[in-house]
Amino acid sequence: MNALTVGGMASRGAGRLLLAVLFALAVASPAASRDMTGTAAGDTREVEPNTLVPAGDLRYAPAAHPDRIVASPAGDPASGFQVSWRTAYGVDAPRLELVVAGDSPDMGVTRSLAAHSRAFTTENGAGHQHQVTVGGLQPDTLYAFRVQGGNGWWSPWRQLRTAAAPGTPLEFLYFGDTQNKNASLVTRVVLEAMRHAPKARLALFAGDLVSGGDGEDDNEWGEWSDIAAPLASTMLLAPLAGNHEYFEEFEDTPQERRVLGAHWPHMFALPGNGAPGAEATTYWFDMHDARFVVLDGTSALDLGTARAQAAWLDGVLRDSPRAWTIVAIHQPMYSPREGRDNRVLRRHLMPVLERHSVDLVLQGHDHTYGRRAGDAGRATPQYVVSVAGAKQYLLSMEARETMAPVAEDTQLFQVIRIDGDTLRYEARTATGRLYDAFSLIGDRVSGRRIVEHTEDRIEQRDCGRSATLKGRTDRCWE
């Protein structure tokens, strides 16, 4: 067991015990108000657990067969990508096989690449995590690849198309926080998103992929990997680190500090071109006509890297030859939840976003929906906060006054399409209904204009003022 894993488990022991006691009391008490999915007092339904894994079940223990297979962007997704996967302990340097996809079941002569392997121990046992960087590929080409496990195991073949040259339309997905009850309640969001974006090449996740710190972290990552598997079989996945990807080392002591969780560097192979001090969680890449930049709000707020990230971001945006710019960060510039105000981000990062007229700033963290433009009076940036998971918060009164549309108690996904001088944005609910839609039209030099698409939108959803700050006291919708 590596030191980081041991330290994380030890430092969170007291917190887990407290959570377990509180959970037991809540379940035992008939007056328990409700869980995050809305079980009201007096409701006879059982409180739904955070994972579907029965106590003591080891379904997510590492095995000979390869699992948790994720392809992530390389610095240039037109010429390569990166793959990570997991096996049982002792499977060292397995191989990835790659070939241009064809119509025959005879895959032909493959290219074979050895993985870099690292041992990694969790509460589900010892395993090996593997990563491969694939390069030298042709743009806009469909490749088939598979990864090796132990005892003769191979994964099924997957197909992935490399990024195309600028001037080619791009469709991609964005998901706000998943975090809680991934298998039971986020699965449907992911599948519905794929139905509405059949040509998507990329899926961005807003951070807080899992809850963490509850004694079943690896089960949570296993379930997240399961819900992401349909996406990961056909497109690149670009994750953001949220505050729940970190944990508190030496919690409740004078030495308490934020530490990136041990799962993050094992789960994802990322470009490695990030900001000083946040190299593991910040990165950028280009796809088609867009430059994508991923920031780390937790590191900026809690670890003092806001200035370094701002300087790095300024350089990445200043040198961009792409027509469109998408920036993603977990914590929002404008928080739609009551009692939150990320002034450090607005002080250091927001001036860079505004100066470079970033088109979209995609955010999470606050488990509501809200959209607003920046303070410069332009159509861009458009700042969006969204949530894909079951955990829902209340909107602040300020958000209701400054953002439109807004939503509570609503699981959403976003489909974004870029074609020439037009970017079309759609936010849809878990059942696929259109909640928000607009287009940005024009070029960066002359300035973009925004066109709101109000046709076919459903009515705004909110819980009313009887709800509590973190969850609700009555079901909002029947």
mmCIF file of C-alpha atoms in Angstrom, residues 92-420:
data_model
loop_
_atom_site.group_PDB
_atom_site.id
_atom_site.type_symbol
_atom_site.label_atom_id
_atom_site.label_comp_id
_atom_site.label_asym_id
_atom_site.label_seq_id
_atom_site.Cartn_x
_atom_site.Cartn_y
_atom_site.Cartn_z
ATOM 1 C CA ASP A 92 3.176 -5.525 -15.381
ATOM 2 C CA ALA A 93 3.622 -3.616 -18.666
ATOM 3 C CA PRO A 94 0.700 -5.106 -20.606
ATOM 4 C CA ARG A 95 0.217 -3.969 -24.171
ATOM 5 C CA LEU A 96 -2.172 -1.834 -26.171
ATOM 6 C CA GLU A 97 -2.884 -2.884 -29.738
ATOM 7 C CA LEU A 98 -3.974 -0.367 -32.353
ATOM 8 C CA VAL A 99 -5.042 -0.526 -35.988
ATOM 9 C CA VAL A 100 -6.927 1.604 -38.490
ATOM 10 C CA ALA A 101 -10.511 0.366 -38.194
ATOM 11 C CA GLY A 102 -11.868 -1.590 -41.145
ATOM 12 C CA ASP A 103 -15.007 -3.473 -42.085
ATOM 13 C CA SER A 104 -13.540 -6.965 -41.936
ATOM 14 C CA PRO A 105 -13.463 -9.017 -38.711
ATOM 15 C CA ASP A 106 -9.821 -9.639 -39.596
ATOM 16 C CA MET A 107 -8.256 -6.682 -37.797
ATOM 17 C CA GLY A 108 -5.020 -7.039 -39.747
ATOM 18 C CA VAL A 109 -1.506 -6.235 -38.563
ATOM 19 C CA THR A 110 -1.662 -4.166 -35.376
ATOM 20 C CA ARG A 111 0.695 -1.691 -33.778
ATOM 21 C CA SER A 112 1.640 -2.798 -30.257
ATOM 22 C CA LEU A 113 2.651 -0.467 -27.420
ATOM 23 C CA ALA A 114 3.807 -1.408 -23.916
ATOM 24 C CA ALA A 115 2.138 0.341 -20.984
ATOM 25 C CA HIS A 116 3.764 2.081 -18.071
ATOM 26 C CA SER A 117 2.476 0.287 -14.950
ATOM 27 C CA ARG A 118 2.167 1.313 -11.309
ATOM 28 C CA ALA A 119 0.976 -0.683 -8.314
ATOM 29 C CA PHE A 120 -2.031 0.834 -6.570
ATOM 30 C CA THR A 121 -3.804 -0.479 -3.463
ATOM 31 C CA THR A 122 -7.294 0.469 -2.347
ATOM 32 C CA GLU A 123 -9.903 -0.934 0.024
ATOM 33 C CA ASN A 124 -10.779 -3.384 -2.782
ATOM 34 C CA GLY A 125 -7.270 -4.838 -2.875
ATOM 35 C CA ALA A 126 -3.985 -4.504 -4.724
ATOM 36 C CA GLY A 127 -3.955 -3.810 -8.441
ATOM 37 C CA HIS A 128 -1.898 -2.387 -11.245
ATOM 38 C CA GLN A 129 -2.826 0.768 -13.168
ATOM 39 C CA HIS A 130 -1.521 1.103 -16.718
ATOM 40 C CA GLN A 131 -1.111 4.049 -19.084
ATOM 41 C CA VAL A 132 -0.074 4.351 -22.718
ATOM 42 C CA THR A 133 0.509 7.429 -24.870
ATOM 43 C CA VAL A 134 -0.437 6.752 -28.480
ATOM 44 C CA GLY A 135 1.091 9.062 -31.093
ATOM 45 C CA GLY A 136 1.880 9.287 -34.785
ATOM 46 C CA LEU A 137 -1.753 8.902 -35.905
ATOM 47 C CA GLN A 138 -3.557 10.439 -38.864
ATOM 48 C CA PRO A 139 -6.164 13.175 -38.306
ATOM 49 C CA ASP A 140 -9.869 12.411 -38.617
ATOM 50 C CA THR A 141 -9.222 8.686 -38.819
ATOM 51 C CA LEU A 142 -11.151 5.925 -37.087
ATOM 52 C CA TYR A 143 -8.844 3.639 -35.088
ATOM 53 C CA ALA A 144 -9.621 0.422 -33.246
ATOM 54 C CA PHE A 145 -7.723 -0.398 -30.065
ATOM 55 C CA ARG A 146 -7.779 -2.912 -27.250
ATOM 56 C CA VAL A 147 -5.801 -3.326 -24.032
ATOM 57 C CA GLN A 148 -4.271 -6.383 -22.426
ATOM 58 C CA GLY A 149 -4.879 -7.865 -18.986
ATOM 59 C CA GLY A 150 -3.467 -10.974 -17.360
ATOM 60 C CA ASN A 151 -3.976 -14.680 -18.012
ATOM 61 C CA GLY A 152 -4.623 -14.104 -21.701
ATOM 62 C CA TRP A 153 -7.366 -11.492 -21.166
ATOM 63 C CA TRP A 154 -7.898 -8.709 -23.700
ATOM 64 C CA SER A 155 -10.532 -6.031 -23.639
ATOM 65 C CA PRO A 156 -13.053 -5.851 -26.479
ATOM 66 C CA TRP A 157 -11.984 -3.732 -29.428
ATOM 67 C CA ARG A 158 -13.009 -0.077 -29.129
ATOM 68 C CA GLN A 159 -13.167 2.515 -31.886
ATOM 69 C CA LEU A 160 -12.076 6.128 -31.575
ATOM 70 C CA ARG A 161 -11.794 8.799 -34.246
ATOM 71 C CA THR A 162 -8.892 11.234 -33.997
ATOM 72 C CA ALA A 163 -9.583 14.959 -34.087
ATOM 73 C CA ALA A 164 -9.959 16.619 -37.456
ATOM 74 C CA ALA A 165 -8.323 19.717 -38.885
ATOM 75 C CA PRO A 166 -9.694 23.217 -38.191
ATOM 76 C CA GLY A 167 -12.750 23.933 -40.284
ATOM 77 C CA THR A 168 -14.387 20.599 -39.414
ATOM 78 C CA PRO A 169 -17.580 20.735 -37.283
ATOM 79 C CA LEU A 170 -17.219 19.500 -33.709
ATOM 80 C CA GLU A 171 -19.841 18.111 -31.350
ATOM 81 C CA PHE A 172 -19.036 17.529 -27.675
ATOM 82 C CA LEU A 173 -20.733 16.896 -24.320
ATOM 83 C CA TYR A 174 -20.399 18.566 -20.962
ATOM 84 C CA PHE A 175 -21.534 17.111 -17.637
ATOM 85 C CA GLY A 176 -21.738 19.001 -14.356
ATOM 86 C CA ASP A 177 -20.899 17.223 -11.099
ATOM 87 C CA THR A 178 -21.834 13.535 -11.027
ATOM 88 C CA GLN A 179 -20.537 12.813 -7.497
ATOM 89 C CA ASN A 180 -23.336 10.871 -5.786
ATOM 90 C CA LYS A 181 -25.353 7.775 -6.687
ATOM 91 C CA ASN A 182 -23.592 7.503 -10.012
ATOM 92 C CA ALA A 183 -24.741 4.031 -10.987
ATOM 93 C CA SER A 184 -28.368 4.445 -9.966
ATOM 94 C CA LEU A 185 -29.094 8.015 -11.075
ATOM 95 C CA VAL A 186 -26.369 9.329 -13.407
ATOM 96 C CA THR A 187 -26.417 6.373 -15.821
ATOM 97 C CA ARG A 188 -29.620 7.605 -17.432
ATOM 98 C CA VAL A 189 -28.171 11.095 -17.932
ATOM 99 C CA VAL A 190 -25.137 9.745 -19.780
ATOM 100 C CA LEU A 191 -27.204 7.470 -22.014
ATOM 101 C CA GLU A 192 -29.677 10.235 -22.820
ATOM 102 C CA ALA A 193 -26.781 12.555 -23.661
ATOM 103 C CA MET A 194 -25.384 10.047 -26.133
ATOM 104 C CA ARG A 195 -28.784 9.790 -27.795
ATOM 105 C CA HIS A 196 -28.806 13.550 -28.386
ATOM 106 C CA ALA A 197 -25.161 13.787 -29.470
ATOM 107 C CA PRO A 198 -24.486 10.823 -31.768
ATOM 108 C CA LYS A 199 -21.468 12.516 -33.365
ATOM 109 C CA ALA A 200 -19.764 13.637 -30.159
ATOM 110 C CA ARG A 201 -15.977 13.327 -30.153
ATOM 111 C CA LEU A 202 -15.379 14.533 -26.569
ATOM 112 C CA ALA A 203 -16.995 14.489 -23.118
ATOM 113 C CA LEU A 204 -15.899 16.939 -20.406
ATOM 114 C CA PHE A 205 -16.719 16.230 -16.747
ATOM 115 C CA ALA A 206 -16.930 19.172 -14.343
ATOM 116 C CA GLY A 207 -15.159 17.588 -11.374
ATOM 117 C CA ASP A 208 -16.501 15.980 -8.197
ATOM 118 C CA LEU A 209 -16.824 12.816 -10.221
ATOM 119 C CA VAL A 210 -17.239 10.908 -6.955
ATOM 120 C CA SER A 211 -18.056 11.845 -3.382
ATOM 121 C CA GLY A 212 -14.937 10.355 -1.777
ATOM 122 C CA GLY A 213 -13.914 10.105 1.844
ATOM 123 C CA ASP A 214 -16.724 7.758 2.813
ATOM 124 C CA GLY A 215 -14.849 4.469 3.113
ATOM 125 C CA GLU A 216 -15.900 3.159 -0.291
ATOM 126 C CA ASP A 217 -13.949 5.457 -2.545
ATOM 127 C CA ASP A 218 -12.867 2.694 -4.907
ATOM 128 C CA ASN A 219 -16.444 1.459 -5.282
ATOM 129 C CA GLU A 220 -17.418 4.999 -6.235
ATOM 130 C CA TRP A 221 -14.672 5.156 -8.850
ATOM 131 C CA GLY A 222 -15.768 1.733 -10.088
ATOM 132 C CA GLU A 223 -19.328 2.951 -10.555
ATOM 133 C CA TRP A 224 -18.166 6.170 -12.193
ATOM 134 C CA SER A 225 -16.093 4.098 -14.608
ATOM 135 C CA ASP A 226 -19.170 2.009 -15.371
ATOM 136 C CA ILE A 227 -21.354 5.014 -16.196
ATOM 137 C CA ALA A 228 -18.581 6.542 -18.293
ATOM 138 C CA ALA A 229 -17.874 3.303 -20.177
ATOM 139 C CA PRO A 230 -20.354 3.935 -23.041
ATOM 140 C CA LEU A 231 -18.757 7.346 -23.627
ATOM 141 C CA ALA A 232 -15.240 5.986 -23.206
ATOM 142 C CA SER A 233 -15.908 3.368 -25.889
ATOM 143 C CA THR A 234 -16.396 5.980 -28.620
ATOM 144 C CA MET A 235 -14.843 9.316 -27.608
ATOM 145 C CA LEU A 236 -12.219 11.089 -25.530
ATOM 146 C CA LEU A 237 -12.953 11.890 -21.888
ATOM 147 C CA ALA A 238 -11.568 15.092 -20.364
ATOM 148 C CA PRO A 239 -11.978 15.191 -16.553
ATOM 149 C CA LEU A 240 -11.729 18.144 -14.184
ATOM 150 C CA ALA A 241 -10.554 17.828 -10.599
ATOM 151 C CA GLY A 242 -13.117 19.060 -8.084
ATOM 152 C CA ASN A 243 -12.801 19.507 -4.349
ATOM 153 C CA HIS A 244 -13.999 15.915 -3.834
ATOM 154 C CA GLU A 245 -11.051 14.660 -5.853
ATOM 155 C CA TYR A 246 -8.991 16.044 -2.957
ATOM 156 C CA PHE A 247 -9.048 14.998 0.678
ATOM 157 C CA GLU A 248 -8.023 16.612 3.955
ATOM 158 C CA GLU A 249 -4.722 15.206 5.182
ATOM 159 C CA PHE A 250 -4.231 15.515 8.962
ATOM 160 C CA GLU A 251 -7.876 16.537 9.214
ATOM 161 C CA ASP A 252 -8.869 18.560 12.304
ATOM 162 C CA THR A 253 -5.255 19.233 13.274
ATOM 163 C CA PRO A 254 -3.041 22.306 12.845
ATOM 164 C CA GLN A 255 -1.322 20.491 9.945
ATOM 165 C CA GLU A 256 -4.558 20.015 7.975
ATOM 166 C CA ARG A 257 -4.115 20.514 4.236
ATOM 167 C CA ARG A 258 -5.635 19.646 0.877
ATOM 168 C CA VAL A 259 -4.060 16.684 -0.910
ATOM 169 C CA LEU A 260 -4.994 15.360 -4.316
ATOM 170 C CA GLY A 261 -6.544 11.911 -3.956
ATOM 171 C CA ALA A 262 -4.524 8.899 -5.025
ATOM 172 C CA HIS A 263 -7.077 7.764 -7.608
ATOM 173 C CA TRP A 264 -6.710 10.830 -9.854
ATOM 174 C CA PRO A 265 -3.238 10.222 -11.367
ATOM 175 C CA HIS A 266 -3.989 6.526 -11.776
ATOM 176 C CA MET A 267 -7.401 6.915 -13.384
ATOM 177 C CA PHE A 268 -6.451 9.444 -16.047
ATOM 178 C CA ALA A 269 -3.535 9.925 -18.424
ATOM 179 C CA LEU A 270 -3.485 13.658 -19.185
ATOM 180 C CA PRO A 271 -1.393 15.892 -21.475
ATOM 181 C CA GLY A 272 1.060 17.086 -18.800
ATOM 182 C CA ASN A 273 1.179 20.680 -20.063
ATOM 183 C CA GLY A 274 -0.435 22.306 -17.029
ATOM 184 C CA ALA A 275 0.182 25.313 -14.814
ATOM 185 C CA PRO A 276 3.123 25.407 -12.363
ATOM 186 C CA GLY A 277 2.036 23.967 -9.044
ATOM 187 C CA ALA A 278 -1.062 22.348 -10.582
ATOM 188 C CA GLU A 279 0.541 20.217 -13.273
ATOM 189 C CA ALA A 280 -1.480 17.094 -12.452
ATOM 190 C CA THR A 281 -4.888 18.764 -12.727
ATOM 191 C CA THR A 282 -4.602 21.517 -15.359
ATOM 192 C CA TYR A 283 -4.075 21.029 -19.089
ATOM 193 C CA TRP A 284 -5.081 22.197 -22.545
ATOM 194 C CA PHE A 285 -5.621 20.698 -25.978
ATOM 195 C CA ASP A 286 -6.968 21.673 -29.396
ATOM 196 C CA MET A 287 -9.788 19.940 -31.264
ATOM 197 C CA HIS A 288 -11.023 21.128 -34.647
ATOM 198 C CA ASP A 289 -11.728 24.878 -34.304
ATOM 199 C CA ALA A 290 -11.581 25.023 -30.505
ATOM 200 C CA ARG A 291 -8.951 25.300 -27.807
ATOM 201 C CA PHE A 292 -9.988 23.633 -24.544
ATOM 202 C CA VAL A 293 -8.405 24.679 -21.253
ATOM 203 C CA VAL A 294 -8.964 22.864 -17.942
ATOM 204 C CA LEU A 295 -8.310 24.743 -14.686
ATOM 205 C CA ASP A 296 -8.228 23.562 -11.058
ATOM 206 C CA GLY A 297 -10.345 25.773 -8.817
ATOM 207 C CA THR A 298 -9.579 23.801 -5.650
ATOM 208 C CA SER A 299 -5.852 24.281 -6.123
ATOM 209 C CA ALA A 300 -6.400 27.969 -6.867
ATOM 210 C CA LEU A 301 -8.581 28.547 -3.800
ATOM 211 C CA ASP A 302 -6.948 26.268 -1.231
ATOM 212 C CA LEU A 303 -3.365 25.714 -2.376
ATOM 213 C CA GLY A 304 -2.433 29.228 -3.520
ATOM 214 C CA THR A 305 -1.995 28.546 -7.252
ATOM 215 C CA ALA A 306 -4.480 31.149 -8.529
ATOM 216 C CA ARG A 307 -1.765 33.559 -9.727
ATOM 217 C CA ALA A 308 0.242 30.798 -11.409
ATOM 218 C CA GLN A 309 -2.840 29.422 -13.137
ATOM 219 C CA ALA A 310 -3.834 32.912 -14.304
ATOM 220 C CA ALA A 311 -0.388 33.547 -15.833
ATOM 221 C CA TRP A 312 -0.384 30.132 -17.477
ATOM 222 C CA LEU A 313 -3.923 30.621 -18.767
ATOM 223 C CA ASP A 314 -2.982 33.999 -20.227
ATOM 224 C CA GLY A 315 -0.172 32.396 -22.218
ATOM 225 C CA VAL A 316 -2.311 29.473 -23.406
ATOM 226 C CA LEU A 317 -5.059 31.805 -24.616
ATOM 227 C CA ARG A 318 -2.736 34.425 -26.089
ATOM 228 C CA ASP A 319 -0.992 31.893 -28.314
ATOM 229 C CA SER A 320 -4.149 30.112 -29.496
ATOM 230 C CA PRO A 321 -4.631 29.900 -33.283
ATOM 231 C CA ARG A 322 -8.129 28.435 -32.863
ATOM 232 C CA ALA A 323 -11.313 30.384 -33.520
ATOM 233 C CA TRP A 324 -13.130 29.284 -30.350
ATOM 234 C CA THR A 325 -12.069 28.932 -26.716
ATOM 235 C CA ILE A 326 -13.709 26.747 -24.061
ATOM 236 C CA VAL A 327 -12.488 26.958 -20.445
ATOM 237 C CA ALA A 328 -13.665 24.508 -17.783
ATOM 238 C CA ILE A 329 -13.257 24.885 -14.020
ATOM 239 C CA HIS A 330 -15.016 23.170 -11.129
ATOM 240 C CA GLN A 331 -15.771 26.154 -8.884
ATOM 241 C CA PRO A 332 -17.732 28.929 -10.614
ATOM 242 C CA MET A 333 -16.773 32.556 -11.080
ATOM 243 C CA TYR A 334 -20.316 33.494 -10.081
ATOM 244 C CA SER A 335 -21.734 31.074 -7.547
ATOM 245 C CA PRO A 336 -25.472 30.383 -7.853
ATOM 246 C CA ARG A 337 -25.643 28.712 -4.442
ATOM 247 C CA GLU A 338 -26.433 30.720 -1.323
ATOM 248 C CA GLY A 339 -23.414 31.531 0.854
ATOM 249 C CA ARG A 340 -20.634 30.918 -1.658
ATOM 250 C CA ASP A 341 -18.440 33.565 -3.249
ATOM 251 C CA ASN A 342 -15.215 32.615 -5.056
ATOM 252 C CA ARG A 343 -13.628 36.063 -5.031
ATOM 253 C CA VAL A 344 -10.107 34.688 -5.469
ATOM 254 C CA LEU A 345 -11.111 33.223 -8.826
ATOM 255 C CA ARG A 346 -12.693 36.480 -9.952
ATOM 256 C CA ARG A 347 -9.669 38.445 -8.830
ATOM 257 C CA HIS A 348 -7.054 36.364 -10.639
ATOM 258 C CA LEU A 349 -8.661 34.210 -13.333
ATOM 259 C CA MET A 350 -11.698 36.139 -14.467
ATOM 260 C CA PRO A 351 -9.751 39.143 -15.865
ATOM 261 C CA VAL A 352 -7.868 36.716 -18.129
ATOM 262 C CA LEU A 353 -11.116 35.095 -19.290
ATOM 263 C CA GLU A 354 -12.654 38.495 -20.058
ATOM 264 C CA ARG A 355 -9.546 39.946 -21.713
ATOM 265 C CA HIS A 356 -9.346 37.058 -24.155
ATOM 266 C CA SER A 357 -13.123 36.953 -24.726
ATOM 267 C CA VAL A 358 -13.344 33.255 -23.880
ATOM 268 C CA ASP A 359 -16.536 31.922 -25.411
ATOM 269 C CA LEU A 360 -17.756 29.462 -22.783
ATOM 270 C CA VAL A 361 -16.738 28.964 -19.161
ATOM 271 C CA LEU A 362 -18.177 25.596 -18.100
ATOM 272 C CA GLN A 363 -18.443 25.035 -14.336
ATOM 273 C CA GLY A 364 -19.935 22.821 -11.632
ATOM 274 C CA HIS A 365 -19.665 22.592 -7.830
ATOM 275 C CA ASP A 366 -22.932 24.288 -6.871
ATOM 276 C CA HIS A 367 -25.392 21.542 -7.930
ATOM 277 C CA THR A 368 -27.861 23.895 -9.581
ATOM 278 C CA TYR A 369 -28.164 25.385 -13.059
ATOM 279 C CA GLY A 370 -27.435 28.989 -13.925
ATOM 280 C CA ARG A 371 -26.113 31.041 -16.841
ATOM 281 C CA ARG A 372 -24.951 34.626 -17.108
ATOM 282 C CA ALA A 373 -22.695 36.757 -19.265
ATOM 283 C CA GLY A 374 -19.620 38.508 -17.942
ATOM 284 C CA ASP A 375 -19.429 42.070 -16.683
ATOM 285 C CA ALA A 376 -17.900 43.544 -19.830
ATOM 286 C CA GLY A 377 -21.208 43.907 -21.696
ATOM 287 C CA ARG A 378 -20.238 41.442 -24.425
ATOM 288 C CA ALA A 379 -21.873 38.189 -25.467
ATOM 289 C CA THR A 380 -18.793 36.341 -24.294
ATOM 290 C CA PRO A 381 -17.839 34.823 -22.008
ATOM 291 C CA GLN A 382 -21.007 32.914 -21.169
ATOM 292 C CA TYR A 383 -20.593 31.482 -17.655
ATOM 293 C CA VAL A 384 -22.555 28.248 -17.115
ATOM 294 C CA VAL A 385 -22.998 26.165 -13.952
ATOM 295 C CA SER A 386 -24.637 22.756 -14.262
ATOM 296 C CA VAL A 387 -25.130 19.458 -12.408
ATOM 297 C CA ALA A 388 -25.587 15.932 -13.759
ATOM 298 C CA GLY A 389 -25.852 14.044 -10.476
ATOM 299 C CA ALA A 390 -28.426 13.408 -7.765
ATOM 300 C CA LYS A 391 -27.184 15.900 -5.185
ATOM 301 C CA GLN A 392 -29.091 19.167 -5.560
ATOM 302 C CA TYR A 393 -28.738 22.585 -3.886
ATOM 303 C CA LEU A 394 -30.844 25.712 -3.572
ATOM 304 C CA LEU A 395 -30.307 28.794 -5.716
ATOM 305 C CA SER A 396 -29.390 32.052 -4.047
ATOM 306 C CA MET A 397 -31.575 35.107 -4.465
ATOM 307 C CA GLU A 398 -28.657 36.807 -6.235
ATOM 308 C CA ALA A 399 -28.539 33.988 -8.792
ATOM 309 C CA ARG A 400 -32.256 34.392 -9.440
ATOM 310 C CA GLU A 401 -31.671 38.102 -10.107
ATOM 311 C CA THR A 402 -28.495 37.855 -12.202
ATOM 312 C CA MET A 403 -28.735 34.514 -14.033
ATOM 313 C CA ALA A 404 -31.204 33.258 -16.624
ATOM 314 C CA PRO A 405 -32.290 30.615 -16.936
ATOM 315 C CA VAL A 406 -31.753 28.950 -13.572
ATOM 316 C CA ALA A 407 -32.839 25.560 -12.237
ATOM 317 C CA GLU A 408 -33.060 23.525 -9.064
ATOM 318 C CA ASP A 409 -33.809 19.831 -8.577
ATOM 319 C CA THR A 410 -32.817 19.061 -12.164
ATOM 320 C CA GLN A 411 -30.269 16.650 -13.621
ATOM 321 C CA LEU A 412 -28.830 18.054 -16.849
ATOM 322 C CA PHE A 413 -26.322 17.489 -19.616
ATOM 323 C CA GLN A 414 -25.014 19.877 -22.260
ATOM 324 C CA VAL A 415 -24.587 19.308 -26.007
ATOM 325 C CA ILE A 416 -22.343 21.846 -27.749
ATOM 326 C CA ARG A 417 -21.760 22.049 -31.497
ATOM 327 C CA ILE A 418 -19.207 24.249 -33.268
ATOM 328 C CA ASP A 419 -19.525 24.757 -37.004
ATOM 329 C CA GLY A 420 -17.631 27.611 -38.637
#
